[in-house]
């Protein structure tokens, strides 16, 4: 609990839980005395209205509060629509706080919060322009992952709560289905391939033997570590879990299977958002949100083309130096590199286990060298784990999961080991730096641990900043000498090329009306990536328009601002100072990041 109070940055919740007239005022007043109290209070209310969020945050359990772990979130359309009224109310109160009464940091919090609220409110007309059940995410794979990765099992009460959630899953699926039908009425129907992927995933989940079902095997594995549970108790709990999986869970999945089977006849093969009602407006809105800029799709597309050409040129120089024939062009040279078996691990369990160990070694190594360029680092540890096998076929190559607030769970770098050839040895350092240290783990865990920062700034979803930082971290690690092997540097450049290609294909699909196949062909021809990775990536961009452009846009901005600071400060420039400014304010829109760097420059020049 102590770590949560430090993380949330206020004693307000402590006082509320203990009682007190001042605390009561701050909790119930339309406008609390202290601005940060208002921001934190509203975010705490949002968290307390989401049982799944409370489970993920993991702070109430340490004081014996576990009731929320028996419930699932309300996923009904009515709940989602009420969010907009809530947002307008919060915005009005924020505006009522006079800027002259706020500190410098509170003014920053006000600006960031208004940015988020204005986007949310402005997006209300397009709230159903999404595919909430798709091959990457959705309740159909999110629920099993949540139960396996977030729901802790430490005693019999935790098991009872687990079983309760299994019994509630059919209601949640029914709520999601209401939203899917509303989208269908509005003409928001996912492309054919999305429905095919989702049906394959759900049919496979339902058909899998009980001992391979992650909802069953995860519970069994977690209970085995609890000394206070006898084998007889465990068997009884497992029997109940089996019954609920066969009844409530499978009924929920069958509801979706039946719906998507029927919907398939209405789905087409136009893949870009341009084909949806108001699709051009929705895509422009998505680009504004994910890049936090006013760049147009054409501007982003052209930047991508230029960066692709530049990075490929650098890669060809390395390939030639390593003895590869570059006379036949980039694709052939990369194919020759990919065909060399020495770059891959054994395609078996032992090989995959070795990948995880080597990732951890890479991260342990770079962590030792961080003091040269960082003054701060997170208290939370980090571990490397495999993406659950039931969903790795359509999952991304890797992703990061933030640590629990109370320290019960470290940050986690999830690695996709489905296709062994998608993990060449020369690409591992770059991926580890991006997802782990000094990438996502440094930035996200540090923000969570920052004292005095409002809750909303610890969790703000500015992808251009967070992914831009992670991509910048790959470049920084190379500058520091951690990728001095030419092929490791080639892996870094290939990863950067991948993000540059994203600028081209995302705008190509949603603005220039490229087909899925055209986008796959462009990415495969210009990255040298495994076809399995290329296919899943392009399919990701189709269901998440705009998001993929944020990485490269964010990285370019951070590098631009670093160069701006170096030029302005000369000998006074210290990279550690720059990183402090970038990291100590949490995730921010890129325009606000520039304001922060300008203020830092001005302060240093005095």
Coordinates of C-alpha atoms in Angstrom, one line a residue:
X1 CA 0.0 0.0 0.0
X2 CA 2.9 2.3 0.8
X3 CA 4.2 2.2 -2.7
X4 CA 0.7 3.1 -4.1
X5 CA 0.4 6.2 -2.0
X6 CA 3.9 7.3 -3.1
X7 CA 2.9 6.5 -6.7
X8 CA -0.4 8.4 -6.7
X9 CA 1.4 11.4 -5.4
X10 CA -1.1 12.5 -2.7
X11 CA -2.2 11.6 0.8
X12 CA -5.8 12.3 -0.2
X13 CA -6.8 8.7 -0.5
X14 CA -5.2 7.8 2.8
X15 CA -7.2 10.5 4.6
X16 CA -10.4 9.6 2.8
X17 CA -10.0 6.0 3.9
X18 CA -9.3 7.0 7.5
X19 CA -11.9 9.8 7.6
X20 CA -11.6 13.5 8.4
X21 CA -13.6 16.7 7.6
X22 CA -10.9 18.1 5.2
X23 CA -10.6 14.8 3.4
X24 CA -14.4 14.6 3.1
X25 CA -14.4 18.0 1.5
X26 CA -11.7 17.2 -1.0
X27 CA -13.4 13.9 -1.9
X28 CA -17.0 15.2 -2.2
X29 CA -16.6 18.9 -3.2
X30 CA -17.5 19.9 -6.7
X31 CA -14.2 21.8 -6.7
X32 CA -11.6 20.6 -4.1
X33 CA -9.2 23.2 -2.7
X34 CA -6.1 21.6 -4.3
X35 CA -5.9 21.1 -8.0
X36 CA -3.9 17.8 -7.8
X37 CA -6.4 16.5 -5.3
X38 CA -9.2 17.0 -7.9
X39 CA -7.2 15.3 -10.7
X40 CA -6.2 12.3 -8.5
X41 CA -9.7 12.0 -7.1
X42 CA -11.2 11.7 -10.5
X43 CA -8.7 9.2 -11.6
X44 CA -9.2 7.2 -8.4
X45 CA -12.9 7.2 -9.1
X46 CA -12.3 5.9 -12.6
X47 CA -10.0 3.1 -11.2
X48 CA -12.5 2.2 -8.5
X49 CA -15.2 1.9 -11.2
X50 CA -13.1 -0.7 -13.0
X51 CA -12.5 -3.9 -11.1
X52 CA -10.0 -5.1 -13.7
X53 CA -8.0 -1.9 -13.4
X54 CA -7.9 -2.4 -9.6
X55 CA -6.6 -5.9 -10.1
X56 CA -4.0 -4.8 -12.5
X57 CA -2.8 -2.0 -10.2
X58 CA -2.7 -4.4 -7.3
X59 CA -2.7 -2.1 -4.3
X60 CA -5.9 -2.9 -2.4
X61 CA -4.9 -6.5 -1.8
X62 CA -2.1 -5.5 0.6
X63 CA -4.7 -4.1 3.0
X64 CA -7.0 -7.1 2.7
X65 CA -9.5 -5.7 0.2
X66 CA -10.3 -8.2 -2.5
X67 CA -13.9 -8.0 -3.4
X68 CA -13.2 -6.3 -6.7
X69 CA -11.3 -9.4 -7.8
X70 CA -14.6 -11.3 -8.2
X71 CA -16.0 -8.9 -10.8
X72 CA -15.3 -7.8 -14.4
X73 CA -15.7 -4.4 -16.0
X74 CA -19.0 -3.2 -17.3
X75 CA -18.4 -3.3 -21.1
X76 CA -21.9 -2.1 -22.1
X77 CA -22.4 0.7 -24.7
X78 CA -24.2 2.7 -22.1
X79 CA -21.2 2.7 -19.9
X80 CA -19.0 3.9 -22.7
X81 CA -21.3 6.7 -23.7
X82 CA -21.6 7.9 -20.1
X83 CA -17.8 8.6 -20.2
X84 CA -18.3 11.6 -22.5
X85 CA -20.7 13.3 -20.1
X86 CA -18.2 12.6 -17.3
X87 CA -15.4 14.0 -19.4
X88 CA -17.3 17.3 -20.0
X89 CA -18.0 17.7 -16.3
X90 CA -14.3 17.1 -15.4
X91 CA -13.2 19.6 -18.0
X92 CA -15.5 22.3 -16.7
X93 CA -14.1 22.0 -13.2
X94 CA -10.5 22.1 -14.5
X95 CA -11.2 25.3 -16.4
X96 CA -12.6 26.8 -13.3
X97 CA -9.2 26.6 -11.6
X98 CA -7.4 30.0 -12.1
X99 CA -4.0 29.7 -13.7
X100 CA -2.6 32.3 -11.3
X101 CA -3.4 30.0 -8.4
X102 CA -1.6 27.0 -9.8
X103 CA 2.1 26.1 -9.5
X104 CA 4.3 25.6 -12.6
X105 CA 3.8 21.8 -12.3
X106 CA 0.1 22.1 -11.8
X107 CA -0.2 24.3 -14.9
X108 CA 1.6 21.5 -16.8
X109 CA -0.9 19.0 -15.4
X110 CA -3.8 21.2 -16.4
X111 CA -2.5 21.6 -19.9
X112 CA -2.0 17.9 -20.4
X113 CA -5.3 16.9 -18.9
X114 CA -7.2 19.4 -21.1
X115 CA -5.4 18.0 -24.1
X116 CA -6.6 14.5 -23.4
X117 CA -10.2 15.6 -22.5
X118 CA -10.5 17.8 -25.6
X119 CA -9.5 14.9 -27.8
X120 CA -11.9 12.5 -26.0
X121 CA -14.8 14.8 -26.2
X122 CA -14.0 15.7 -29.9
X123 CA -14.0 12.0 -30.7
X124 CA -17.5 11.4 -29.4
X125 CA -19.0 11.3 -33.0
X126 CA -16.5 8.6 -33.9
X127 CA -16.7 6.5 -30.8
X128 CA -17.9 3.4 -32.7
X129 CA -15.3 3.7 -35.5
X130 CA -13.3 0.8 -34.0
X131 CA -13.0 -3.0 -34.3
X132 CA -13.0 -3.9 -30.6
X133 CA -12.8 -7.6 -31.4
X134 CA -9.9 -8.3 -33.7
X135 CA -7.0 -10.6 -34.3
X136 CA -4.7 -8.6 -31.9
X137 CA -6.9 -7.6 -29.0
X138 CA -10.4 -7.8 -27.6
X139 CA -12.2 -9.6 -24.8
X140 CA -11.8 -12.9 -26.6
X141 CA -8.1 -13.0 -25.9
X142 CA -7.8 -10.2 -23.4
X143 CA -9.9 -12.0 -20.8
X144 CA -7.7 -15.2 -20.7
X145 CA -4.6 -13.1 -20.7
X146 CA -5.9 -10.9 -17.9
X147 CA -6.8 -13.9 -15.7
X148 CA -3.4 -15.6 -16.4
X149 CA -1.3 -12.5 -16.0
X150 CA -3.1 -10.2 -13.6
X151 CA -5.4 -12.2 -11.3
X152 CA -3.2 -13.2 -8.3
X153 CA -3.9 -16.5 -6.5
X154 CA -2.5 -16.5 -2.9
X155 CA -5.3 -18.1 -0.9
X156 CA -8.7 -19.7 -1.1
X157 CA -10.5 -16.3 -1.4
X158 CA -8.5 -15.5 -4.5
X159 CA -9.5 -18.8 -6.0
X160 CA -13.2 -18.1 -5.2
X161 CA -12.9 -14.7 -6.9
X162 CA -11.3 -16.4 -9.9
X163 CA -14.2 -18.7 -10.2
X164 CA -16.6 -15.8 -9.8
X165 CA -15.0 -14.1 -12.8
X166 CA -15.3 -17.2 -14.9
X167 CA -19.0 -17.2 -14.1
X168 CA -19.3 -13.5 -15.1
X169 CA -17.6 -13.8 -18.5
X170 CA -20.7 -14.5 -20.5
X171 CA -22.4 -11.3 -19.3
X172 CA -19.3 -9.3 -20.3
X173 CA -19.2 -10.9 -23.8
X174 CA -22.9 -10.1 -24.2
X175 CA -22.2 -6.4 -23.3
X176 CA -19.4 -6.3 -25.9
X177 CA -21.8 -7.9 -28.4
X178 CA -24.2 -5.0 -28.0
X179 CA -21.5 -2.6 -29.1
X180 CA -20.6 -4.9 -32.1
X181 CA -24.2 -4.8 -33.3
X182 CA -24.3 -1.0 -33.0
X183 CA -21.2 -0.8 -35.1
X184 CA -22.8 -3.2 -37.7
X185 CA -25.8 -0.9 -37.9
X186 CA -23.5 2.0 -38.6
X187 CA -21.6 0.2 -41.3
X188 CA -18.5 -0.4 -39.1
X189 CA -17.7 -4.0 -40.1
X190 CA -14.2 -5.3 -40.0
X191 CA -12.6 -6.8 -43.2
X192 CA -13.0 -10.4 -44.0
X193 CA -9.5 -11.5 -42.8
X194 CA -10.1 -10.0 -39.4
X195 CA -13.3 -12.1 -38.9
X196 CA -11.5 -15.2 -40.2
X197 CA -8.6 -14.7 -37.8
X198 CA -11.0 -14.1 -34.8
X199 CA -13.1 -17.1 -35.6
X200 CA -10.0 -19.3 -36.0
X201 CA -8.7 -18.1 -32.6
X202 CA -12.0 -18.5 -30.8
X203 CA -12.8 -21.9 -32.3
X204 CA -9.3 -23.1 -31.4
X205 CA -9.8 -21.8 -27.8
X206 CA -13.1 -23.6 -27.3
X207 CA -11.8 -26.8 -28.9
X208 CA -8.6 -27.1 -26.9
X209 CA -8.4 -29.9 -24.3
X210 CA -9.1 -28.7 -20.8
X211 CA -5.5 -29.2 -19.5
X212 CA -4.4 -26.9 -22.4
X213 CA -7.0 -24.2 -21.7
X214 CA -5.0 -21.3 -20.1
X215 CA -7.9 -20.5 -17.7
X216 CA -7.7 -24.0 -16.3
X217 CA -3.9 -24.6 -16.5
X218 CA -3.1 -21.2 -15.1
X219 CA -5.3 -21.7 -12.0
X220 CA -3.9 -25.2 -11.5
X221 CA -0.3 -23.9 -11.7
X222 CA -0.9 -21.0 -9.3
X223 CA -2.7 -23.1 -6.7
X224 CA 0.1 -25.6 -6.7
X225 CA 2.3 -23.0 -5.0
X226 CA -0.1 -22.3 -2.1
X227 CA 0.9 -24.3 0.9
X228 CA -2.4 -23.6 2.7
X229 CA -4.4 -25.3 0.1
X230 CA -4.6 -29.1 0.4
X231 CA -4.6 -31.3 -2.7
X232 CA -8.2 -32.1 -2.0
X233 CA -9.2 -28.4 -2.0
X234 CA -7.3 -27.8 -5.2
X235 CA -9.1 -30.7 -6.9
X236 CA -12.4 -29.3 -5.8
X237 CA -11.6 -25.9 -7.1
X238 CA -10.4 -27.3 -10.4
X239 CA -13.6 -29.3 -10.7
X240 CA -15.6 -26.0 -10.3
X241 CA -13.3 -24.3 -12.8
X242 CA -13.9 -27.0 -15.3
X243 CA -17.7 -26.7 -14.9
X244 CA -17.6 -22.9 -15.4
X245 CA -15.3 -23.1 -18.4
X246 CA -17.5 -25.7 -20.0
X247 CA -20.6 -23.7 -19.2
X248 CA -20.2 -19.9 -18.8
X249 CA -16.9 -19.4 -20.7
X250 CA -17.7 -21.7 -23.6
X251 CA -21.2 -20.2 -23.9
X252 CA -19.7 -16.7 -24.1
X253 CA -17.3 -17.7 -26.8
X254 CA -20.0 -19.5 -28.7
X255 CA -22.1 -16.3 -28.6
X256 CA -19.2 -14.6 -30.5
X257 CA -18.6 -17.5 -32.8
X258 CA -22.2 -17.5 -33.9
X259 CA -22.2 -13.7 -34.4
X260 CA -19.0 -13.5 -36.4
X261 CA -20.0 -16.4 -38.5
X262 CA -23.1 -14.6 -39.6
X263 CA -21.3 -11.2 -39.9
X264 CA -18.7 -12.8 -42.3
X265 CA -21.2 -12.6 -45.1
X266 CA -21.4 -8.8 -44.8
X267 CA -17.7 -8.2 -44.6
X268 CA -15.7 -7.0 -47.6
X269 CA -12.0 -6.7 -48.6
X270 CA -11.5 -3.0 -48.4
X271 CA -8.9 -2.6 -45.7
X272 CA -8.4 1.1 -45.1
X273 CA -10.6 3.4 -43.0
X274 CA -11.3 5.4 -46.1
X275 CA -14.1 3.0 -46.9
X276 CA -16.0 3.6 -43.6
X277 CA -18.6 6.3 -43.1
X278 CA -16.6 9.5 -42.3
X279 CA -13.5 7.4 -42.6
X280 CA -11.3 10.2 -43.8
X281 CA -12.2 12.3 -40.7
X282 CA -11.6 9.4 -38.4
X283 CA -8.2 8.7 -39.8
X284 CA -7.1 12.3 -39.6
X285 CA -8.3 12.4 -36.0
X286 CA -6.3 9.2 -35.3
X287 CA -3.1 10.7 -36.7
X288 CA -3.6 13.8 -34.6
X289 CA -4.0 11.7 -31.5
X290 CA -1.2 9.2 -32.0
X291 CA 1.4 11.7 -33.3
X292 CA 0.2 14.6 -31.1
X293 CA 1.0 16.8 -34.2
X294 CA -1.0 18.4 -37.0
X295 CA 0.9 16.5 -39.7
X296 CA -1.2 15.3 -42.6
X297 CA -1.2 11.8 -44.0
X298 CA 0.7 13.0 -47.1
X299 CA 3.4 14.7 -44.9
X300 CA 3.9 11.6 -42.9
X301 CA 3.9 9.4 -46.0
X302 CA 6.7 11.5 -47.6
X303 CA 8.8 11.5 -44.4
X304 CA 8.6 7.8 -44.4
X305 CA 9.7 7.4 -48.0
X306 CA 12.8 9.6 -47.4
X307 CA 13.7 7.8 -44.2
X308 CA 13.3 4.4 -45.9
X309 CA 15.8 5.4 -48.6
X310 CA 18.3 6.8 -46.0
X311 CA 18.3 3.8 -43.7
X312 CA 18.5 1.3 -46.5
X313 CA 21.6 3.0 -47.8
X314 CA 23.3 2.6 -44.4
X315 CA 22.2 -1.0 -44.2
X316 CA 23.6 -1.8 -47.6
X317 CA 27.0 -0.4 -46.5
X318 CA 27.1 -2.8 -43.6
X319 CA 25.9 -5.8 -45.6
X320 CA 28.6 -5.2 -48.2
X321 CA 31.2 -4.9 -45.4
X322 CA 30.1 -8.2 -44.0
X323 CA 30.6 -9.9 -47.4
X324 CA 27.0 -10.0 -48.7
X325 CA 26.4 -9.4 -52.4
X326 CA 24.6 -6.1 -52.7
X327 CA 24.7 -5.9 -56.4
X328 CA 21.3 -7.6 -56.7
X329 CA 19.6 -5.0 -54.5
X330 CA 18.4 -4.6 -50.9
X331 CA 15.8 -7.3 -50.8
X332 CA 18.2 -10.0 -52.2
X333 CA 20.9 -9.0 -49.8
X334 CA 18.6 -9.2 -46.8
X335 CA 17.2 -12.5 -48.0
X336 CA 20.8 -13.9 -48.0
X337 CA 21.3 -12.6 -44.5
X338 CA 18.0 -14.2 -43.3
X339 CA 18.8 -17.5 -45.0
X340 CA 22.0 -18.0 -42.9
X341 CA 21.1 -20.6 -40.2
X342 CA 23.8 -19.3 -37.9
X343 CA 21.7 -16.3 -37.0
X344 CA 19.0 -18.4 -35.4
X345 CA 18.4 -20.5 -32.3
X346 CA 17.3 -24.2 -32.4
X347 CA 13.6 -24.5 -33.3
X348 CA 12.7 -26.4 -30.1
X349 CA 11.9 -25.8 -26.5
X350 CA 15.6 -25.6 -25.5
X351 CA 16.2 -23.0 -28.2
X352 CA 13.3 -20.8 -27.1
X353 CA 14.4 -21.1 -23.4
X354 CA 17.8 -19.9 -24.4
X355 CA 16.3 -16.9 -26.2
X356 CA 14.7 -15.8 -23.0
X357 CA 17.9 -16.2 -21.0
X358 CA 19.9 -14.3 -23.6
X359 CA 17.4 -11.5 -23.5
X360 CA 17.8 -11.2 -19.8
X361 CA 21.6 -11.2 -20.1
X362 CA 21.4 -8.3 -22.6
X363 CA 19.3 -6.3 -20.3
X364 CA 21.4 -7.0 -17.2
X365 CA 24.5 -5.9 -19.2
X366 CA 23.1 -2.5 -20.3
X367 CA 21.6 -1.7 -16.9
X368 CA 25.2 -1.7 -15.6
X369 CA 26.2 1.1 -18.0
X370 CA 23.3 3.5 -17.6
X371 CA 24.9 5.9 -15.1
X372 CA 26.9 7.5 -17.9
X373 CA 23.7 9.0 -19.5
X374 CA 21.0 8.7 -16.7
X375 CA 20.8 10.0 -13.2
X376 CA 17.6 8.3 -12.5
X377 CA 16.4 4.7 -12.9
X378 CA 13.3 2.8 -11.7
X379 CA 13.2 0.9 -8.5
X380 CA 11.0 -1.8 -10.1
X381 CA 12.8 -4.8 -11.5
X382 CA 12.2 -6.3 -14.9
X383 CA 11.9 -9.9 -16.3
X384 CA 11.6 -11.5 -19.7
X385 CA 8.8 -13.9 -20.3
X386 CA 7.2 -15.6 -23.3
X387 CA 4.0 -14.4 -24.8
X388 CA 1.3 -17.0 -23.9
X389 CA 1.3 -19.6 -26.6
X390 CA -2.4 -19.6 -27.2
X391 CA -2.2 -16.1 -28.7
X392 CA 1.3 -15.7 -30.0
X393 CA 0.5 -16.6 -33.6
X394 CA -1.3 -13.3 -34.1
X395 CA 0.5 -11.3 -31.4
X396 CA 3.2 -8.7 -32.1
X397 CA 6.9 -9.5 -31.8
X398 CA 7.1 -8.2 -28.3
X399 CA 5.4 -5.9 -25.8
X400 CA 6.0 -4.5 -22.3
X401 CA 3.7 -4.8 -19.2
X402 CA 4.2 -2.3 -16.4
X403 CA 5.0 -3.5 -12.9
X404 CA 2.4 -3.7 -10.1
X405 CA 2.3 -0.6 -7.9
X406 CA 2.9 -2.6 -4.7
X407 CA 6.0 -4.3 -6.1
X408 CA 4.4 -7.7 -6.3
X409 CA 5.0 -8.0 -10.0
X410 CA 8.0 -6.6 -11.9
X411 CA 7.9 -5.0 -15.3
X412 CA 7.7 -7.7 -18.0
X413 CA 9.1 -7.8 -21.5
X414 CA 7.0 -10.4 -23.4
X415 CA 8.8 -12.0 -26.3
X416 CA 7.0 -13.7 -29.2
X417 CA 8.7 -17.1 -29.8
X418 CA 6.1 -18.5 -32.3
X419 CA 8.3 -18.2 -35.4
X420 CA 12.0 -18.9 -34.5
X421 CA 13.1 -17.1 -37.6
X422 CA 11.4 -13.9 -36.5
X423 CA 14.0 -13.7 -33.7
X424 CA 17.5 -13.5 -35.4
X425 CA 20.3 -13.1 -32.9
X426 CA 21.3 -9.8 -34.4
X427 CA 17.9 -8.2 -33.7
X428 CA 17.7 -9.2 -30.1
X429 CA 19.7 -6.4 -28.5
X430 CA 17.6 -3.7 -30.2
X431 CA 14.3 -5.3 -29.2
X432 CA 15.5 -5.7 -25.6
X433 CA 16.5 -2.0 -25.4
X434 CA 13.2 -0.9 -26.9
X435 CA 10.9 -3.0 -24.6
X436 CA 13.1 -3.0 -21.6
X437 CA 16.2 -0.9 -20.7
X438 CA 16.4 2.0 -21.3
X439 CA 13.1 1.9 -23.3
X440 CA 9.7 1.2 -22.1
X441 CA 10.7 -0.1 -18.7
X442 CA 12.7 3.0 -17.8
X443 CA 10.1 5.4 -19.0
X444 CA 6.9 3.8 -17.8
X445 CA 8.2 2.5 -14.4
X446 CA 9.9 5.8 -13.7
X447 CA 6.7 7.7 -14.3
X448 CA 4.8 5.3 -12.0
X449 CA 7.3 5.9 -9.2
X450 CA 7.6 9.7 -9.6
X451 CA 6.5 11.5 -6.4
X452 CA 4.1 14.4 -6.5
X453 CA 2.9 13.7 -10.1
X454 CA -0.8 13.3 -10.6
X455 CA -2.2 9.9 -11.4
X456 CA -3.3 11.0 -14.9
X457 CA 0.2 12.0 -15.9
X458 CA 1.6 8.6 -14.8
X459 CA -0.8 6.9 -17.1
X460 CA -1.3 9.4 -20.0
X461 CA -1.5 7.6 -23.4
X462 CA 0.7 9.7 -25.6
X463 CA 2.1 7.1 -27.9
X464 CA 4.4 9.4 -29.9
X465 CA 6.2 10.1 -26.6
X466 CA 6.3 6.6 -25.2
X467 CA 7.1 4.8 -28.4
X468 CA 9.3 7.6 -29.6
X469 CA 11.3 7.2 -26.4
X470 CA 11.6 3.5 -26.9
X471 CA 12.8 3.9 -30.5
X472 CA 15.2 6.7 -29.4
X473 CA 16.5 4.2 -26.7
X474 CA 17.6 1.8 -29.5
X475 CA 19.6 4.7 -31.0
X476 CA 21.0 5.7 -27.7
X477 CA 22.2 2.2 -26.9
X478 CA 24.1 2.2 -30.2
X479 CA 25.6 5.5 -29.4
X480 CA 26.8 4.1 -26.1
X481 CA 28.5 1.2 -27.8
X482 CA 26.2 -1.6 -26.9
X483 CA 25.7 -2.6 -30.6
X484 CA 29.3 -2.2 -31.8
X485 CA 29.0 -5.6 -33.7
X486 CA 28.2 -4.6 -37.3
X487 CA 25.3 -7.1 -37.5
X488 CA 23.9 -5.9 -34.2
X489 CA 23.9 -2.4 -35.7
X490 CA 22.3 -3.8 -38.8
X491 CA 19.6 -5.1 -36.5
X492 CA 19.1 -1.7 -35.0
X493 CA 18.8 -0.1 -38.5
X494 CA 16.4 -2.8 -39.6
X495 CA 14.2 -1.9 -36.6
X496 CA 14.4 1.8 -37.4
X497 CA 13.6 1.0 -41.1
X498 CA 10.6 -1.0 -39.9
X499 CA 9.3 2.1 -38.2
X500 CA 10.0 4.3 -41.2
X501 CA 8.2 1.8 -43.4
X502 CA 5.2 2.0 -41.0
X503 CA 4.8 5.7 -41.9
X504 CA 4.5 4.7 -45.6
X505 CA 2.2 1.7 -45.2
X506 CA -0.2 3.1 -42.5
X507 CA -0.9 6.2 -44.6
X508 CA -0.9 4.0 -47.7
X509 CA -3.6 1.8 -46.4
X510 CA -5.9 4.4 -44.8
X511 CA -5.3 7.4 -47.0
X512 CA -4.0 6.2 -50.4
X513 CA -6.3 3.1 -50.5
X514 CA -3.7 0.4 -50.6
X515 CA -4.9 -3.1 -50.3
X516 CA -3.7 -5.5 -47.5
X517 CA -1.6 -7.3 -50.2
X518 CA 0.0 -4.1 -51.5
X519 CA 1.0 -3.1 -48.0
X520 CA 2.4 -6.6 -47.3
X521 CA 4.4 -6.5 -50.5
X522 CA 5.9 -3.1 -49.8
X523 CA 6.9 -3.9 -46.2
X524 CA 8.3 -7.3 -47.2
X525 CA 10.3 -5.8 -50.0
X526 CA 11.7 -2.9 -48.0
X527 CA 12.5 -4.5 -44.6
X528 CA 13.8 -8.0 -45.0
X529 CA 11.5 -9.1 -42.2
X530 CA 10.0 -12.6 -42.0
X531 CA 6.8 -12.8 -43.9
X532 CA 4.9 -14.0 -40.8
X533 CA 5.9 -10.8 -39.0
X534 CA 5.1 -8.6 -42.0
X535 CA 1.6 -10.1 -42.4
X536 CA 0.7 -9.7 -38.7
X537 CA 2.1 -6.1 -38.7
X538 CA 0.1 -5.0 -41.7
X539 CA -3.0 -6.6 -40.3
X540 CA -2.3 -4.7 -37.0
X541 CA -2.2 -1.3 -38.9
X542 CA -5.5 -2.1 -40.5
X543 CA -7.3 -2.5 -37.2
X544 CA -5.3 0.2 -35.4
X545 CA -5.1 3.1 -37.8
X546 CA -2.5 5.8 -37.1
X547 CA -0.9 4.1 -34.1
X548 CA 2.1 2.8 -36.1
X549 CA 3.1 6.3 -37.2
X550 CA 3.8 7.4 -33.7
X551 CA 7.1 5.6 -33.2
X552 CA 9.2 7.3 -35.9
X553 CA 7.5 10.7 -35.5
X554 CA 8.2 10.6 -31.8
X555 CA 11.8 9.5 -32.2
X556 CA 12.5 12.2 -34.8
X557 CA 11.1 14.8 -32.5
X558 CA 13.2 13.7 -29.5
X559 CA 16.4 13.7 -31.6
X560 CA 15.5 17.1 -33.0
X561 CA 15.0 18.5 -29.5
X562 CA 18.2 17.0 -28.3
X563 CA 20.1 18.6 -31.2
X564 CA 18.4 21.9 -30.5
X565 CA 19.5 21.7 -26.9
X566 CA 23.1 20.8 -27.8
X567 CA 23.4 23.6 -30.3
X568 CA 21.9 26.2 -27.9
X569 CA 23.9 25.1 -24.9
X570 CA 27.3 24.0 -26.3
X571 CA 29.6 23.0 -23.4
X572 CA 26.7 23.5 -20.9
X573 CA 24.8 20.6 -22.5
X574 CA 24.7 17.4 -20.4
X575 CA 22.8 14.4 -21.8
X576 CA 21.8 13.4 -18.3
X577 CA 20.1 16.8 -17.9
X578 CA 18.2 16.3 -21.2
X579 CA 17.1 12.8 -20.2
X580 CA 15.9 14.2 -16.8
X581 CA 13.7 16.7 -18.5
X582 CA 12.3 14.2 -20.9
X583 CA 11.6 11.5 -18.3
X584 CA 10.7 13.3 -15.1
X585 CA 7.5 14.9 -16.5
X586 CA 5.8 11.6 -17.6
X587 CA 4.4 11.1 -21.1
X588 CA 3.4 14.4 -22.8
X589 CA 2.3 15.6 -26.3
X590 CA 5.3 16.4 -28.5
X591 CA 4.5 20.1 -28.6
X592 CA 4.5 20.3 -24.8
X593 CA 7.8 18.3 -24.7
X594 CA 9.3 21.0 -26.9
X595 CA 8.1 23.7 -24.4
X596 CA 9.7 21.7 -21.6
X597 CA 13.0 21.5 -23.5
X598 CA 12.9 25.2 -24.4
X599 CA 12.4 26.0 -20.7
X600 CA 15.4 23.8 -19.8
X601 CA 17.6 25.5 -22.4
X602 CA 16.6 28.9 -21.2
X603 CA 17.3 28.0 -17.6
X604 CA 20.8 26.6 -18.5
X605 CA 21.7 29.7 -20.5
X606 CA 21.2 32.0 -17.5

